[in-house]
Short mmCIF file of N, CA, C and O in Angstrom, two decimals:
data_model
loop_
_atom_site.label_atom_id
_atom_site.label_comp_id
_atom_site.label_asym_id
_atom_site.label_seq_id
_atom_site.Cartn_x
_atom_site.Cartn_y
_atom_site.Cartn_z
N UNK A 1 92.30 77.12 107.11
CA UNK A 1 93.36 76.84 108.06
C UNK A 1 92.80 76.91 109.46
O UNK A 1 91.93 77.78 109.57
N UNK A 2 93.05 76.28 110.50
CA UNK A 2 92.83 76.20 111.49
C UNK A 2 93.72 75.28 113.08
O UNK A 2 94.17 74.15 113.26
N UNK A 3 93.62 76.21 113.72
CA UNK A 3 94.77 76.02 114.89
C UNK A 3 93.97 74.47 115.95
O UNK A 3 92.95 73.78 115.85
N UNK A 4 95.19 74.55 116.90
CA UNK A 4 94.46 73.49 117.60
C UNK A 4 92.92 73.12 118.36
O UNK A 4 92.39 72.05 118.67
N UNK A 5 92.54 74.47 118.47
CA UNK A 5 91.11 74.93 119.18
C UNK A 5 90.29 74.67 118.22
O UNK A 5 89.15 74.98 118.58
N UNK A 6 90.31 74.07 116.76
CA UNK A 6 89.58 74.71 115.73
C UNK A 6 88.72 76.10 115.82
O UNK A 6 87.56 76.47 116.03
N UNK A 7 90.05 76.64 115.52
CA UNK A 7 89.37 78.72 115.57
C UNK A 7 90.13 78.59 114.49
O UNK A 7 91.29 78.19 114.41
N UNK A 8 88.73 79.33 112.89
CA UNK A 8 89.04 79.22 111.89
C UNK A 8 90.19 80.77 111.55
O UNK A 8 89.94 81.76 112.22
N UNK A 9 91.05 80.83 110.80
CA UNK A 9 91.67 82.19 109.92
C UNK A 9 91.21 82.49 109.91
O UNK A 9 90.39 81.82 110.55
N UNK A 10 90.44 84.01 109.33
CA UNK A 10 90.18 84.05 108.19
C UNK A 10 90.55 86.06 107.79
O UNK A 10 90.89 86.90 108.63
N UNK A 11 90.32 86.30 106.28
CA UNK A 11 90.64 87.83 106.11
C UNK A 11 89.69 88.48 106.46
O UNK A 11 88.51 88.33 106.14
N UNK A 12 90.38 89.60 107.47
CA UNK A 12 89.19 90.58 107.81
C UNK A 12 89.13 91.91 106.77
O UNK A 12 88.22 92.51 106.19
N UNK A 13 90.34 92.01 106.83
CA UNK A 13 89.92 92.96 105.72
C UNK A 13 91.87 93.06 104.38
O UNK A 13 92.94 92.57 104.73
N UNK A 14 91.70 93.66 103.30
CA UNK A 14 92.85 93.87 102.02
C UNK A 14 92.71 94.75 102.08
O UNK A 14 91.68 95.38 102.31
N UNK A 15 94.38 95.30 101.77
CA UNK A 15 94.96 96.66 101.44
C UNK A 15 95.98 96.81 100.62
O UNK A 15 97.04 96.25 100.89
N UNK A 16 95.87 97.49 99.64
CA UNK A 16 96.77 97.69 98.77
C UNK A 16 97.99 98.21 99.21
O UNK A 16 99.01 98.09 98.53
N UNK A 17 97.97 98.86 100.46
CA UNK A 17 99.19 100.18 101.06
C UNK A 17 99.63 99.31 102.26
O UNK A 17 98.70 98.87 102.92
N UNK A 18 100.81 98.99 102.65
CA UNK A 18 101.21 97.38 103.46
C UNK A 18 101.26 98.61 104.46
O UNK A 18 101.35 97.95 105.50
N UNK A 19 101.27 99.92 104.87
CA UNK A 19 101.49 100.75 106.00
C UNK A 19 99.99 100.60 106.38
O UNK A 19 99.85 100.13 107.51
N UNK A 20 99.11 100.82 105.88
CA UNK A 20 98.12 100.96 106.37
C UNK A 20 97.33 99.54 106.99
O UNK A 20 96.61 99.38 107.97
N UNK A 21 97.68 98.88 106.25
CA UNK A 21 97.45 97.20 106.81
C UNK A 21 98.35 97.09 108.17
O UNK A 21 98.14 96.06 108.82
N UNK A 22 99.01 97.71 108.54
CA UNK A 22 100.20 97.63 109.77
C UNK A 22 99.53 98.76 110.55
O UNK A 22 99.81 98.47 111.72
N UNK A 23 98.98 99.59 110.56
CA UNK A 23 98.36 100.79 111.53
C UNK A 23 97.24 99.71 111.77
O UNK A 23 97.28 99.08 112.83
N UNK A 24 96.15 99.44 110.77
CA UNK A 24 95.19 98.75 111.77
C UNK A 24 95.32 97.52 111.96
O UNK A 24 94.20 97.00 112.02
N UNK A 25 96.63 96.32 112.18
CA UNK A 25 97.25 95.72 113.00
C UNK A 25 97.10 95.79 114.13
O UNK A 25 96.53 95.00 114.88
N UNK A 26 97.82 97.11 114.41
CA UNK A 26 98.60 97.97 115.62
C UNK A 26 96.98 98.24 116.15
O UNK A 26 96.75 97.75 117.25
N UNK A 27 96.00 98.85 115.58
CA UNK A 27 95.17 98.87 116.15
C UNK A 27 94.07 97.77 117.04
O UNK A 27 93.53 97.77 118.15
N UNK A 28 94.10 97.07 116.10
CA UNK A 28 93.53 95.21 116.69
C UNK A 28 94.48 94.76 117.84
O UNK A 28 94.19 94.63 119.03
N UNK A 29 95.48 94.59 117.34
CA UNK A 29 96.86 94.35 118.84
C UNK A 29 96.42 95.42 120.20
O UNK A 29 96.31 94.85 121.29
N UNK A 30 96.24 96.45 120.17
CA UNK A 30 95.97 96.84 120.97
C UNK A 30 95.08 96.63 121.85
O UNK A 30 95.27 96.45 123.05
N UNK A 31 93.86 96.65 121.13
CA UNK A 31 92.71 96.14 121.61
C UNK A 31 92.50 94.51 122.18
O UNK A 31 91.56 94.02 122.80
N UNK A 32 93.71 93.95 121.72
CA UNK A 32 93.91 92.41 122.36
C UNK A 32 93.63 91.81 121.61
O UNK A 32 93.04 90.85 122.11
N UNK A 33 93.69 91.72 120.17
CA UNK A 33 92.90 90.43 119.40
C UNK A 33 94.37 90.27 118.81
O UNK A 33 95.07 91.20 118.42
N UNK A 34 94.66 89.06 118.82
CA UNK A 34 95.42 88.30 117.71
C UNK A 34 95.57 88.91 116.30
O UNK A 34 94.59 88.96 115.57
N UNK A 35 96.43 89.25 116.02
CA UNK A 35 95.75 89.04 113.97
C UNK A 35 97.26 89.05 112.89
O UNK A 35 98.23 89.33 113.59
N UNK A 36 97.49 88.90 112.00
CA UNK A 36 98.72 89.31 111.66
C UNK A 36 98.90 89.79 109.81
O UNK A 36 97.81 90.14 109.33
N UNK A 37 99.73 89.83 109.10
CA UNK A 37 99.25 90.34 108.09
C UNK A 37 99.62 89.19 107.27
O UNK A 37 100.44 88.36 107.68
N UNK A 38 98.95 89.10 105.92
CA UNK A 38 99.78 87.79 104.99
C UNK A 38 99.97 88.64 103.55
O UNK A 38 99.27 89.61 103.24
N UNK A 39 100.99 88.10 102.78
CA UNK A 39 101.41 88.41 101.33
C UNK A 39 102.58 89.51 101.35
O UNK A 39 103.46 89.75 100.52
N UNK A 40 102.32 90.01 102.43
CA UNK A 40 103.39 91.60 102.44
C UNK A 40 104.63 90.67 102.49
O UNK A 40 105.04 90.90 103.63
N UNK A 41 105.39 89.85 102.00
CA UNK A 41 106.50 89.71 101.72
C UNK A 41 106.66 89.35 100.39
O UNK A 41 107.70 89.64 99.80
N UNK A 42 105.69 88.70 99.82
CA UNK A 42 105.52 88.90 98.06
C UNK A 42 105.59 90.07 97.52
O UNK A 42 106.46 90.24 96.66
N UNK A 43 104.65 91.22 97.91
CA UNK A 43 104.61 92.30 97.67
C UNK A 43 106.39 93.12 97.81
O UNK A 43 107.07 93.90 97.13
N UNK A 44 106.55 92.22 99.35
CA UNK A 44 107.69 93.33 99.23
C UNK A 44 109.15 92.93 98.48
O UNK A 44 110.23 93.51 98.38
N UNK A 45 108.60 91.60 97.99
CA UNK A 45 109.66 91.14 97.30
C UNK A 45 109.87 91.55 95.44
O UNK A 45 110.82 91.53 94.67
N UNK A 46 107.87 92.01 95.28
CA UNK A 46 108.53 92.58 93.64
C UNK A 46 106.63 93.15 93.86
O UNK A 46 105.63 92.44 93.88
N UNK A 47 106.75 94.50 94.00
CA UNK A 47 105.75 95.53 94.18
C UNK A 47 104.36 95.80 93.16
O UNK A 47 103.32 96.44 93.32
N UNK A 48 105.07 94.79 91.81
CA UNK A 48 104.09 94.73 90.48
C UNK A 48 102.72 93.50 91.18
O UNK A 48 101.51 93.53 90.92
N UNK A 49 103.72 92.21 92.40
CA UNK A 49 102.90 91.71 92.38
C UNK A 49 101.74 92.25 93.03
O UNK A 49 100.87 91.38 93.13
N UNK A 50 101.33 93.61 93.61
CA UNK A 50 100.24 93.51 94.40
C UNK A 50 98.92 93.16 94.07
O UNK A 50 98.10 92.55 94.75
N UNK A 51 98.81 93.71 92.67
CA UNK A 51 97.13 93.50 92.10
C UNK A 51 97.08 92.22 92.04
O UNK A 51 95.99 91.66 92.18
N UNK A 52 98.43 91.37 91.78
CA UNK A 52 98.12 89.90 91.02
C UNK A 52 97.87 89.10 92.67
O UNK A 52 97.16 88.12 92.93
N UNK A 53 98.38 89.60 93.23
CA UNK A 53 98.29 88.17 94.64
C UNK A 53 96.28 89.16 95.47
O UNK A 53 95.58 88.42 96.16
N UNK A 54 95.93 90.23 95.30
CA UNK A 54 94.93 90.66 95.70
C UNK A 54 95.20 91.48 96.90
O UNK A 54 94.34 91.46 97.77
N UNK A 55 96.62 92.45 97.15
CA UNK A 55 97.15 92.91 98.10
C UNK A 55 97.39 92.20 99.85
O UNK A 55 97.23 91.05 100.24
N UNK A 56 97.78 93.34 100.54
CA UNK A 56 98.18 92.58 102.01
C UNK A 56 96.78 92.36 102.43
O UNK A 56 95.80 93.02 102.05
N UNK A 57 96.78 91.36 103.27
CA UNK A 57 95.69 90.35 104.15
C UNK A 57 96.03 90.75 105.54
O UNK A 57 97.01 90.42 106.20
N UNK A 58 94.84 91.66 105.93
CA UNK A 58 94.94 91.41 107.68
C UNK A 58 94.06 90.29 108.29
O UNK A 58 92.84 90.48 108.33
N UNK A 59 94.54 89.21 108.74
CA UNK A 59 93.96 87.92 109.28
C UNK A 59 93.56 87.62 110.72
O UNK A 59 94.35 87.66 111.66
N UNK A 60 92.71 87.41 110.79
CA UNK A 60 92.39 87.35 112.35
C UNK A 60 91.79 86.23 112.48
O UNK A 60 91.67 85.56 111.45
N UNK A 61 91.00 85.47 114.32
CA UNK A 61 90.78 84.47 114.73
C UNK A 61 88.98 84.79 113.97
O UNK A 61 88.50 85.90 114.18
N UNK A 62 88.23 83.88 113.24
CA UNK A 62 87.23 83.81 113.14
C UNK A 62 86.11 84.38 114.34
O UNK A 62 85.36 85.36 114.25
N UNK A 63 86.22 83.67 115.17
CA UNK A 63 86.11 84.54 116.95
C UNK A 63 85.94 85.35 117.15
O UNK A 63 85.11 85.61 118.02
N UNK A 64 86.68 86.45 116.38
CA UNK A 64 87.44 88.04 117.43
C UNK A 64 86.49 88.54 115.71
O UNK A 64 87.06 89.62 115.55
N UNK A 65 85.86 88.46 114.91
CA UNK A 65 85.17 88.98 113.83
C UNK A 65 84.31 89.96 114.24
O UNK A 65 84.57 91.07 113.77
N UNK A 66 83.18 89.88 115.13
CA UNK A 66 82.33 91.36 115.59
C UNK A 66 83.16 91.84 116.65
O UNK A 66 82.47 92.77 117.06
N UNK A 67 84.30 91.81 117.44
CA UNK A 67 85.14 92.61 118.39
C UNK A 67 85.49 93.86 117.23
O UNK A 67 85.29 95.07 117.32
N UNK A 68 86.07 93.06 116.15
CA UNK A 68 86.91 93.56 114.84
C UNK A 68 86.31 94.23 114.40
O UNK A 68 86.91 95.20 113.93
N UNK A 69 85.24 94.23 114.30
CA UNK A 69 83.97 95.33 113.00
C UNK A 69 82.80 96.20 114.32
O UNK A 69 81.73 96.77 114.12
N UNK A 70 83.54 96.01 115.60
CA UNK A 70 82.86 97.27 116.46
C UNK A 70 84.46 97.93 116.33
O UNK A 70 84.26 99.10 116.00
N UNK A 71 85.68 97.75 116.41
CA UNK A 71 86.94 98.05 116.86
C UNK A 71 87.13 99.41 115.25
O UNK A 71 87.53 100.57 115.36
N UNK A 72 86.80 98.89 114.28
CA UNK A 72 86.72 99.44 113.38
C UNK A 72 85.82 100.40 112.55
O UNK A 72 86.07 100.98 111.50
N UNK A 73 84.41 100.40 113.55
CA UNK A 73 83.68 101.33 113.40
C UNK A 73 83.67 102.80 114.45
O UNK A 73 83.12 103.89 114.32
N UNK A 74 84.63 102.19 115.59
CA UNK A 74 84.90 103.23 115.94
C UNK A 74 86.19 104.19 115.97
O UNK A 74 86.28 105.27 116.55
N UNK A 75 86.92 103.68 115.37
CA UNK A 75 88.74 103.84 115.60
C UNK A 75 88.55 104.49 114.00
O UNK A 75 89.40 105.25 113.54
N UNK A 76 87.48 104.16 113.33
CA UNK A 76 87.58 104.66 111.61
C UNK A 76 88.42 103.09 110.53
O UNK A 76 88.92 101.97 110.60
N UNK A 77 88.09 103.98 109.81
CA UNK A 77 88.58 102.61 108.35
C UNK A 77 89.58 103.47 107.27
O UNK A 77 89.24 104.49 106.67
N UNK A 78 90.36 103.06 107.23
CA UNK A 78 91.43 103.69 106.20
C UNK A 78 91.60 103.24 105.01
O UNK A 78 92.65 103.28 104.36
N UNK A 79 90.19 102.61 104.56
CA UNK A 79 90.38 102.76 103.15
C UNK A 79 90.47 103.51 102.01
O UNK A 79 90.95 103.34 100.89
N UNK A 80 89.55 104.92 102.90
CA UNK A 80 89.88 105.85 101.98
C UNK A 80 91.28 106.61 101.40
O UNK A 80 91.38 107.42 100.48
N UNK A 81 92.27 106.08 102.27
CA UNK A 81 93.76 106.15 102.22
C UNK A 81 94.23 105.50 101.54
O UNK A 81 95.34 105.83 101.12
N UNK A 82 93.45 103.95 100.99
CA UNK A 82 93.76 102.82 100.12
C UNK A 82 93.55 103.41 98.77
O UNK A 82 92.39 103.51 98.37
N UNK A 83 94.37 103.76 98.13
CA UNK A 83 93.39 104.17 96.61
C UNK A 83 94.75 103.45 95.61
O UNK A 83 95.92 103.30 95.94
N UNK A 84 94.01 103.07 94.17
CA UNK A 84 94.92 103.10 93.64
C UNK A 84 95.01 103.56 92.34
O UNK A 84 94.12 103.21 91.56
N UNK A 85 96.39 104.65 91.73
CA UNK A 85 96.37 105.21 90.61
C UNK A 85 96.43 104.23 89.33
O UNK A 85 96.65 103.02 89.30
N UNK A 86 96.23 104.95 88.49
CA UNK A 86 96.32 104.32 87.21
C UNK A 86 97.09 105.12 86.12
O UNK A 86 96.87 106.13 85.46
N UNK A 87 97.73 104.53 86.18
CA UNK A 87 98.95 105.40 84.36
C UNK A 87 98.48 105.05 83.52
O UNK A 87 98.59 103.91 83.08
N UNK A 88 97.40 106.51 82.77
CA UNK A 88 96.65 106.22 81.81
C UNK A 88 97.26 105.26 80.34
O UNK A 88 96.64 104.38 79.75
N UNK A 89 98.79 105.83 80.02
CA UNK A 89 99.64 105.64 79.09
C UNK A 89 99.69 103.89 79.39
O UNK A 89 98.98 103.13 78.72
N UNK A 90 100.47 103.45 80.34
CA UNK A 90 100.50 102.33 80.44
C UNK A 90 99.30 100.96 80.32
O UNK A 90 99.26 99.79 79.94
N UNK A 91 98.33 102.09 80.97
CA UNK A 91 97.17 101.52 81.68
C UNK A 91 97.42 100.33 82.57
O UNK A 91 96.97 99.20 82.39
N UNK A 92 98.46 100.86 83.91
CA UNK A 92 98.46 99.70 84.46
C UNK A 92 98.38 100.61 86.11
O UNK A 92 98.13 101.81 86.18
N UNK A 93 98.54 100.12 86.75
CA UNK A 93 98.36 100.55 88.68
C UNK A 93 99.85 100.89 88.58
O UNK A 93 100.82 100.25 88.17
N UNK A 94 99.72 101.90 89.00
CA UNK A 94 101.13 102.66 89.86
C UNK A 94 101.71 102.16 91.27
O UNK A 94 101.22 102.29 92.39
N UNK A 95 102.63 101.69 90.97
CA UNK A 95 103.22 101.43 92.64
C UNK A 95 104.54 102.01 92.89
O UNK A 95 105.27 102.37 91.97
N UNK A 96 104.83 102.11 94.06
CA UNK A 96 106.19 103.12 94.34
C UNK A 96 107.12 101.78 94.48
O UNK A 96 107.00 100.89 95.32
N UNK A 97 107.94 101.86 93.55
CA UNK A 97 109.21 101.10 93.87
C UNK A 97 110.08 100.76 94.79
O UNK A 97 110.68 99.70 94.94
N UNK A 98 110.10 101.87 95.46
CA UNK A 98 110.85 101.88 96.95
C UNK A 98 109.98 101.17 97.85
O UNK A 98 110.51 100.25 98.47
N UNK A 99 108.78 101.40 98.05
CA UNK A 99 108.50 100.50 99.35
C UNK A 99 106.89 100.05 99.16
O UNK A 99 106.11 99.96 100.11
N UNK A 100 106.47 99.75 97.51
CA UNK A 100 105.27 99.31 97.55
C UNK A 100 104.17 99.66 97.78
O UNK A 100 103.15 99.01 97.56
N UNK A 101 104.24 100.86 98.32
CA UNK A 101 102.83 101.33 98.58
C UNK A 101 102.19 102.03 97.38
O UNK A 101 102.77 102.40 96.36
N UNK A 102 100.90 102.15 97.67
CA UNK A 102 99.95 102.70 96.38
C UNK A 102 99.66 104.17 96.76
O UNK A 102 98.94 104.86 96.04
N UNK A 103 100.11 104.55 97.65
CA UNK A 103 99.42 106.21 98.04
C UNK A 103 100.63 106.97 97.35
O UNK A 103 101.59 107.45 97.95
N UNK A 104 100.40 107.00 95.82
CA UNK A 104 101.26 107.86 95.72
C UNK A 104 99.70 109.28 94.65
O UNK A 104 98.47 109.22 94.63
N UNK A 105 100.76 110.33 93.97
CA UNK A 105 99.80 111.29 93.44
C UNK A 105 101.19 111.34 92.20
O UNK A 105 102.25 110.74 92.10
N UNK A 106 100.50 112.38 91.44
CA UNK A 106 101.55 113.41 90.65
C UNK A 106 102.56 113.86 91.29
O UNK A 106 102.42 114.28 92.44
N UNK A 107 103.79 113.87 90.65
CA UNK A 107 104.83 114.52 91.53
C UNK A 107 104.67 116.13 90.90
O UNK A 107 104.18 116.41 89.81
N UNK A 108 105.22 117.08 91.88
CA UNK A 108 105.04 118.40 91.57
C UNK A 108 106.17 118.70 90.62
O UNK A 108 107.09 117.92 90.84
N UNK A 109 106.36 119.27 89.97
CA UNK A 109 107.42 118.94 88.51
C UNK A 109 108.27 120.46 89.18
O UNK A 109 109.47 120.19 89.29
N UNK A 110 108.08 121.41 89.47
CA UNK A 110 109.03 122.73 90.18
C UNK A 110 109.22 123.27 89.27
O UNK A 110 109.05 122.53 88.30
N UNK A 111 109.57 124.49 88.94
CA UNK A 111 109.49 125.62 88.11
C UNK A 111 111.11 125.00 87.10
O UNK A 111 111.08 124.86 85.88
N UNK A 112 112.08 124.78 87.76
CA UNK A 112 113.48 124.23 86.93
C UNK A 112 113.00 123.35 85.88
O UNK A 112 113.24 123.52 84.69
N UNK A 113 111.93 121.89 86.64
CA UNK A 113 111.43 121.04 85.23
C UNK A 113 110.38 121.73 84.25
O UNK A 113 110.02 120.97 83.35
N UNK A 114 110.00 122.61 84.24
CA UNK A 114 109.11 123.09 83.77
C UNK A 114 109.64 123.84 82.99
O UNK A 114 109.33 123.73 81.80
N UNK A 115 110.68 124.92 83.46
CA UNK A 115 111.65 125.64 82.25
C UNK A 115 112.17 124.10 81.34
O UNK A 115 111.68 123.80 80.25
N UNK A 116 113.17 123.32 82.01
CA UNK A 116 113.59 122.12 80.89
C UNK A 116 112.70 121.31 79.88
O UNK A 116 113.08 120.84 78.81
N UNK A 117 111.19 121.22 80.53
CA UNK A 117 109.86 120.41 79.40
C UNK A 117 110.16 121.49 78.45
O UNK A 117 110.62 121.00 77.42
N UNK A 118 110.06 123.12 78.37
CA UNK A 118 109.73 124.07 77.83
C UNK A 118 110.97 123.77 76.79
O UNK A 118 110.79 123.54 75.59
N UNK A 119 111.92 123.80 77.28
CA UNK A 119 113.18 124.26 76.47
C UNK A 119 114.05 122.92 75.53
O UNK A 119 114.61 122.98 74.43
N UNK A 120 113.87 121.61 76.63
CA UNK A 120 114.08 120.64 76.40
C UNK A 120 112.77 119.81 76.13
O UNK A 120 112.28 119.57 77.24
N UNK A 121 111.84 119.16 74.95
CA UNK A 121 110.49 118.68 75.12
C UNK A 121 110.80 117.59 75.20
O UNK A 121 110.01 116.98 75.92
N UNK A 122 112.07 116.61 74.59
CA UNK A 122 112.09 115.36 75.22
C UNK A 122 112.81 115.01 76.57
O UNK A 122 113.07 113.88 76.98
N UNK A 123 113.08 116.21 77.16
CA UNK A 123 113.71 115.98 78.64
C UNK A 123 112.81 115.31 79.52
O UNK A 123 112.10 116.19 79.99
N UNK A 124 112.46 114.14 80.02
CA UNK A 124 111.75 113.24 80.85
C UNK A 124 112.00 113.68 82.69
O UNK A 124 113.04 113.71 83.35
N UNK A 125 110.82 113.91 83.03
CA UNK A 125 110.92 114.53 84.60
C UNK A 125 110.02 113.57 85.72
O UNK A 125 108.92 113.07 85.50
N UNK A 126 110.37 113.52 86.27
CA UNK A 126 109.70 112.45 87.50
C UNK A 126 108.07 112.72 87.55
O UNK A 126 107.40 113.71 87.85
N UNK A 127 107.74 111.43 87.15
CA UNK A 127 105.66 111.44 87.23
C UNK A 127 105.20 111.56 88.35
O UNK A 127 104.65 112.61 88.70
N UNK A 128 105.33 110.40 89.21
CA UNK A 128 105.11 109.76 90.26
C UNK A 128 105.88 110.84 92.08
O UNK A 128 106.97 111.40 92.19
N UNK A 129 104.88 110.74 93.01
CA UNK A 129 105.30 111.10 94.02
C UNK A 129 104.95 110.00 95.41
O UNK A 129 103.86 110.24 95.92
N UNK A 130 105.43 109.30 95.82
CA UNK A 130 104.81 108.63 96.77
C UNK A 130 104.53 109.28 98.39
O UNK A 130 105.56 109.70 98.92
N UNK A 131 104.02 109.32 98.72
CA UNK A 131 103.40 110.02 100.01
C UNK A 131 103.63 109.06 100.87
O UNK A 131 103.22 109.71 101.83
N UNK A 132 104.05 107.73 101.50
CA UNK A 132 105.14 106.69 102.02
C UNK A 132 106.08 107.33 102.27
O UNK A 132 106.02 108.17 103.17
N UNK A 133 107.21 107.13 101.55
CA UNK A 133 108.72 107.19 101.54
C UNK A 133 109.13 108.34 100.98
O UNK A 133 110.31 108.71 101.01
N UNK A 134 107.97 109.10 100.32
CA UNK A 134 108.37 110.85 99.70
C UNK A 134 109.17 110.84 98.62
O UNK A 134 109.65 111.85 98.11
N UNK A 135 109.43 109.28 98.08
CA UNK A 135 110.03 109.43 97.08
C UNK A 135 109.37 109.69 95.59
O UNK A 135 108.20 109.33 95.48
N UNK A 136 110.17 110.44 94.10
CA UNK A 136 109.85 110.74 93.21
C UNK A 136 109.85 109.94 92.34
O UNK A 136 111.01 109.52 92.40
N UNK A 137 109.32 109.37 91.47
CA UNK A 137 110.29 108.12 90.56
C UNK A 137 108.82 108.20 88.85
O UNK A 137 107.73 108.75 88.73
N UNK A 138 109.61 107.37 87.97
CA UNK A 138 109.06 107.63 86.62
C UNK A 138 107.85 106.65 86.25
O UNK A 138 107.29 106.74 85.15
#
C-alpha cells in the first residue's frame, strides 16, 4: 500500500495484547511519527480471531523505520508483556473475553472455592484472570 508520496506501509512491529499495541502507538505519536494500528477491530469483534488474523499491527511510514527502532530501543519493548497462555486441556490460546487481551494468568481460586472444589468436586470455579480488565472468567 502506498500514499501519494509513494511512502511505503509497512508493520513495524505485532501484538497479541491490543493495550500494548496502543501504549507504543502513544509512544511513536509522541515522538512525531505517523503510525496507526490494523486488525484490532477483528480482534475486537470476536477475540478467538487473534492467532488466526496474526494479532494487532502497529503500521508506520516505511521512512520513519530507524526513527522507530532507535525510539524503541530506548523507551524499551513490551513484548515481554506480550505472552500468550495455553489451556493445556483445550490446547488452544487463552483470551479474555471481555476485552481480548492475552495478559491474562491463573485466577486465584480464594479459600471459599477451595472449601467448595473440596466439598463440592464437580463445582467448576473461575480458571482464567485477566490482568486488562481484572476480569475472572472459565
Amino acid at each position: 500500500m502506498a500514499t501519494e508520496n509513494n511512502d511505503k506501509i509497512i508493520t513495524l512491529e505485532t501484538y497479541y495484547d491490543v493495550m500494548l499495541a496502543h501504549i507504543m502507538r502513544t509512544k511513536l505519536e509522541d515522538s512525531g511519527i505517523p503510525c496507526f494500528i490494523a486488525d484490532e477491530n477483528t480482534i475486537g469483534a470476536n477475540p478467538l480471531y487473534n492467532q488466526a488474523v496474526g494479532g494487532v499491527k502497529l503500521k508506520i511510514f516505511e521512512r520513519d523505520l530507524e526513527k522507530c527502532r532507535e525510539i524503541l530501543a530506548t523507551q524499551g519493548d513490551l513484548h515481554d508483556q506480550d505472552h500468550v497462555e495455553i489451556d493445556e486441556e483445550l490446547d488452544q490460546v487463552v483470551i479474555c473475553p471481555y476485552c481480548a487481551s492475552t495478559n491474562i494468568g491463573p485466577a486465584d481460586p480464594g479459600k471459599f472455592s477451595i472449601f467448595l472444589s473440596t466439598v463440592f468436586p464437580f463445582h467448576n470455579t473461575k480458571a482464567w484472570h485477566c490482568f486488562n480488565c481484572l476480569q475472572d472468567f472459565e
